[in-house]
Coordinates of C-alpha atoms and ligand atoms in Angstrom, one line a residue:
M1 CA -8.5 -12.7 1.0
K2 CA -5.1 -11.2 -0.2
N3 CA -3.2 -14.5 -1.5
I4 CA 0.3 -14.6 -1.7
V5 CA 2.2 -17.0 -4.1
V6 CA 5.8 -17.5 -3.6
L7 CA 8.1 -18.8 -6.4
I8 CA 11.3 -20.6 -5.2
S9 CA 14.3 -22.6 -6.8
G10 CA 16.1 -23.8 -3.9
R11 CA 16.9 -23.5 -0.2
G12 CA 14.0 -21.3 0.4
S13 CA 15.3 -19.3 3.5
N14 CA 13.7 -16.3 2.4
F15 CA 10.3 -17.7 1.8
V16 CA 10.6 -19.0 5.1
S17 CA 11.4 -15.8 6.7
I18 CA 8.1 -14.2 5.2
A19 CA 6.3 -17.3 6.2
E20 CA 7.3 -16.7 10.0
A21 CA 6.7 -13.2 9.9
A22 CA 3.2 -13.7 8.5
R23 CA 2.4 -15.7 11.6
R24 CA 4.4 -13.7 14.0
E25 CA 2.6 -10.5 13.1
N26 CA -0.7 -12.4 12.3
W27 CA -1.1 -11.1 8.8
A28 CA -4.2 -13.3 8.6
A29 CA -5.8 -10.5 10.6
E30 CA -5.9 -8.4 7.6
G31 CA -6.9 -11.0 5.3
I32 CA -3.0 -11.8 3.7
E33 CA -2.0 -15.3 3.7
I34 CA 0.6 -17.4 1.8
S35 CA -1.8 -19.7 -0.4
C36 CA 1.1 -21.6 -2.4
V37 CA 4.8 -22.1 -2.9
I38 CA 6.0 -23.1 -6.1
S39 CA 9.3 -24.6 -7.2
N40 CA 10.9 -25.0 -10.7
R41 CA 13.2 -27.6 -9.2
P42 CA 11.7 -30.9 -7.6
G43 CA 14.2 -31.2 -5.2
A44 CA 13.9 -27.6 -3.6
A45 CA 14.4 -27.7 0.2
G46 CA 11.8 -24.9 0.5
L47 CA 9.2 -27.4 -0.7
E48 CA 9.5 -29.5 2.1
R49 CA 9.5 -26.6 4.7
A50 CA 6.2 -24.9 2.9
R51 CA 4.6 -28.6 3.5
E52 CA 5.8 -28.6 7.3
M53 CA 4.3 -25.3 7.9
G54 CA 1.0 -26.3 6.4
I55 CA 1.2 -24.4 2.9
A56 CA 0.4 -25.9 -0.8
A57 CA 3.7 -26.7 -2.3
E58 CA 3.7 -27.6 -6.1
V59 CA 6.6 -28.3 -8.6
V60 CA 6.9 -26.8 -12.3
D61 CA 9.7 -28.3 -13.6
H62 CA 10.9 -26.0 -16.4
K63 CA 13.1 -29.0 -17.8
L64 CA 9.7 -30.3 -19.1
Y65 CA 8.8 -27.5 -21.1
E66 CA 10.3 -26.5 -24.5
T67 CA 9.8 -22.9 -24.2
R68 CA 9.9 -20.6 -21.7
E69 CA 6.6 -19.5 -22.5
R70 CA 5.2 -22.8 -22.4
F71 CA 6.8 -23.1 -18.9
E72 CA 5.5 -19.8 -17.9
D73 CA 2.0 -20.9 -19.3
A74 CA 2.4 -23.8 -16.7
L75 CA 3.2 -21.7 -14.0
M76 CA 0.6 -18.9 -14.5
E77 CA -2.3 -21.7 -14.8
I78 CA -1.3 -22.6 -11.0
I79 CA -1.1 -19.1 -9.7
D80 CA -4.1 -18.0 -11.3
R81 CA -5.9 -20.4 -9.1
H82 CA -4.7 -18.4 -6.3
N83 CA -5.8 -15.1 -7.8
P84 CA -2.8 -13.6 -5.8
A85 CA -2.5 -9.9 -4.8
V86 CA 1.5 -10.3 -4.6
I87 CA 3.9 -13.0 -6.6
V88 CA 7.1 -13.3 -4.5
L89 CA 10.2 -14.2 -6.3
A90 CA 12.5 -15.7 -3.5
G91 CA 15.6 -17.0 -4.9
F92 CA 13.5 -18.0 -7.9
M93 CA 16.4 -18.6 -10.7
R94 CA 14.7 -18.7 -14.3
V95 CA 14.2 -15.5 -16.1
L96 CA 10.6 -14.5 -16.6
T97 CA 9.5 -13.0 -20.0
D98 CA 7.1 -10.3 -20.8
H99 CA 4.6 -13.1 -21.5
F100 CA 4.6 -13.6 -17.6
V101 CA 5.5 -10.3 -16.1
S102 CA 2.8 -8.3 -18.1
R103 CA 0.0 -10.5 -16.8
Y104 CA 0.5 -9.3 -13.2
P105 CA 1.2 -5.6 -13.3
G106 CA 2.4 -4.2 -9.8
K107 CA 2.3 -7.3 -8.2
I108 CA 5.4 -9.1 -8.9
L109 CA 8.4 -8.6 -6.4
N110 CA 11.8 -9.7 -6.4
I111 CA 14.8 -9.7 -4.2
H112 CA 18.2 -9.5 -5.5
P113 CA 21.5 -9.8 -3.4
A114 CA 23.1 -6.4 -4.3
L115 CA 22.3 -2.9 -4.1
L116 CA 20.8 -2.2 -7.5
P117 CA 21.3 -0.6 -10.0
L118 CA 25.0 -2.1 -9.4
F119 CA 25.5 -6.0 -10.0
K120 CA 22.8 -7.2 -11.8
G121 CA 22.9 -10.8 -12.6
L122 CA 24.7 -13.4 -11.0
D123 CA 27.8 -13.7 -8.7
T124 CA 27.2 -10.5 -7.0
H125 CA 29.0 -11.0 -4.1
A126 CA 32.2 -12.2 -5.8
R127 CA 31.8 -9.1 -8.1
A128 CA 31.3 -6.6 -5.1
I129 CA 34.6 -8.0 -3.8
A130 CA 36.3 -7.8 -6.9
A131 CA 35.4 -4.2 -7.7
G132 CA 36.4 -3.1 -4.1
V133 CA 33.3 -1.7 -3.0
R134 CA 33.0 -0.7 0.9
V135 CA 29.1 -1.3 1.2
H136 CA 26.8 -4.3 -0.3
G137 CA 23.2 -5.5 0.6
C138 CA 20.1 -6.4 -1.2
T139 CA 17.3 -4.8 -2.8
V140 CA 13.6 -5.7 -2.9
H141 CA 12.1 -4.2 -6.5
F142 CA 9.1 -4.8 -8.5
V143 CA 9.6 -7.1 -11.6
S144 CA 9.6 -5.3 -14.7
P145 CA 10.5 -7.3 -18.3
E146 CA 14.0 -5.9 -17.8
L147 CA 16.1 -8.2 -15.6
D148 CA 16.7 -6.7 -12.1
S149 CA 15.9 -3.2 -13.2
G150 CA 12.0 -2.7 -11.7
A151 CA 11.3 0.2 -9.2
I152 CA 13.1 -0.2 -6.0
I153 CA 11.0 -0.9 -2.9
G154 CA 13.4 -1.2 -0.2
Q155 CA 17.3 -1.8 0.3
A156 CA 19.5 -3.1 2.9
V157 CA 23.3 -2.2 3.4
V158 CA 26.1 -4.1 4.9
P159 CA 29.9 -3.3 5.3
V160 CA 32.4 -5.3 3.0
L161 CA 35.4 -6.5 5.3
P162 CA 38.9 -6.8 4.0
S163 CA 38.6 -10.4 5.3
D164 CA 35.6 -11.1 3.3
D165 CA 35.0 -13.8 0.9
P166 CA 31.8 -14.4 -1.3
D167 CA 30.3 -16.6 1.2
T168 CA 31.0 -14.5 4.4
L169 CA 29.8 -11.5 2.4
A170 CA 26.7 -13.4 1.3
H171 CA 25.7 -14.7 4.7
R172 CA 25.8 -11.1 6.1
G173 CA 23.5 -10.1 3.7
L174 CA 21.2 -12.8 3.9
R175 CA 20.5 -12.2 7.5
L176 CA 19.1 -8.3 6.3
E177 CA 17.3 -10.1 3.4
H178 CA 15.2 -11.9 5.9
V179 CA 14.4 -8.5 7.6
L180 CA 13.7 -6.6 4.6
Y181 CA 11.6 -8.9 2.4
P182 CA 8.8 -9.8 4.8
R183 CA 8.4 -6.0 5.6
A184 CA 8.5 -5.2 1.6
V185 CA 5.8 -8.1 1.1
H186 CA 3.5 -7.0 3.8
S187 CA 3.4 -3.4 2.7
V188 CA 2.4 -4.3 -0.9
A189 CA 0.0 -6.8 0.2
N190 CA -1.6 -4.4 2.3
G191 CA -1.4 -1.7 0.0
T192 CA 1.2 0.7 2.0
V193 CA 3.6 0.4 -1.3
R194 CA 2.1 0.6 -4.7
L195 CA 3.6 0.7 -8.2
I196 CA 2.5 3.6 -9.9
D197 CA 4.0 5.3 -13.1
G198 CA 7.0 2.9 -12.9
R199 CA 7.7 3.8 -9.5
A200 CA 7.5 2.6 -5.9
V201 CA 5.2 5.0 -4.1
M202 CA 5.1 5.0 -0.3
D203 CA 5.1 7.4 2.6
D204 CA 8.4 8.5 4.3
L205 CA 8.0 6.2 7.4
T206 CA 7.2 3.1 5.4
A207 CA 10.5 4.2 3.1
L208 CA 12.5 4.4 6.4
S209 CA 11.3 1.1 7.6
L210 CA 12.4 -0.5 4.1
T211 CA 15.8 1.0 4.3
L212 CA 18.1 -1.2 6.6
M213 CA 22.0 -0.4 7.6
D214 CA 23.6 -3.0 9.5
N215 CA 27.0 -1.7 10.5
H216 CA 27.8 -4.4 13.0
A217 CA 29.5 -7.5 10.9
Ligands
GAR301 C1 19.0 -15.1 -1.8 O1 20.2 -14.5 -1.4 C2 18.6 -14.0 -3.1 O2 18.6 -12.9 -3.0 C3 19.0 -14.8 -4.2 O3 19.0 -16.1 -3.9 C4 19.3 -16.5 -2.8 C5 18.0 -17.3 -2.3 O4 18.2 -17.8 -0.9 N1 18.3 -14.2 -5.3 C6 18.9 -14.1 -6.5 O5 20.1 -14.4 -6.8 C7 18.0 -13.7 -7.7 N2 18.7 -13.5 -8.8 P1 16.9 -18.6 -0.4 O6 16.5 -19.6 -1.2 O7 17.4 -19.1 0.8 O8 15.7 -17.4 -0.1

């Protein structure tokens, strides 16, 4: 079995989009399944969605640990029980240190709401509007110890309109996150995309399927 463990902090809409794609596309026939969702926030809405879908849901509350490393130890203890092929960060809002990242080389994915390497960090939509860029979007990448800097797997591009505020722009981007992230997770889980020498390696057709452009706001 190729297990997927998903880490969330809140709403969990990306997690749901991946879980729904897994069902719709019958990833189980390839031996791929989401075996667990873990949240660092006890009240995360995504936990309830996981339980409704029959997926194990766990909490590792970062506030209960004195250091990032001890928090990560607790996470790793649960994660290792699932021996995952892929660890998916889906709106997971804790920075992970090398202590965690180096344990799962080539297995951790993140989605960031900007076209990396632009706008690393927080408040990406407001910063994109303030910068006056015409396009924005999201990026799925392998996680490396440096924040929002790992090898890029796929990107989705949306227009930035003069009437946009951070919320409307975030909403437009999120619709494409829900298309891009399931594809990227599936491609890494089935070995179509791999991290080799710090680059995401894939064939041209896969790369095209992981490059989305939405010109219709
Ligand atoms: C998504 O827009 C994701 O790109 C972003 O948080 C949101 C989570 O939504 N991630 C980050 O900002 C990571 N630094 P969700 O909980 O509904 O999936």
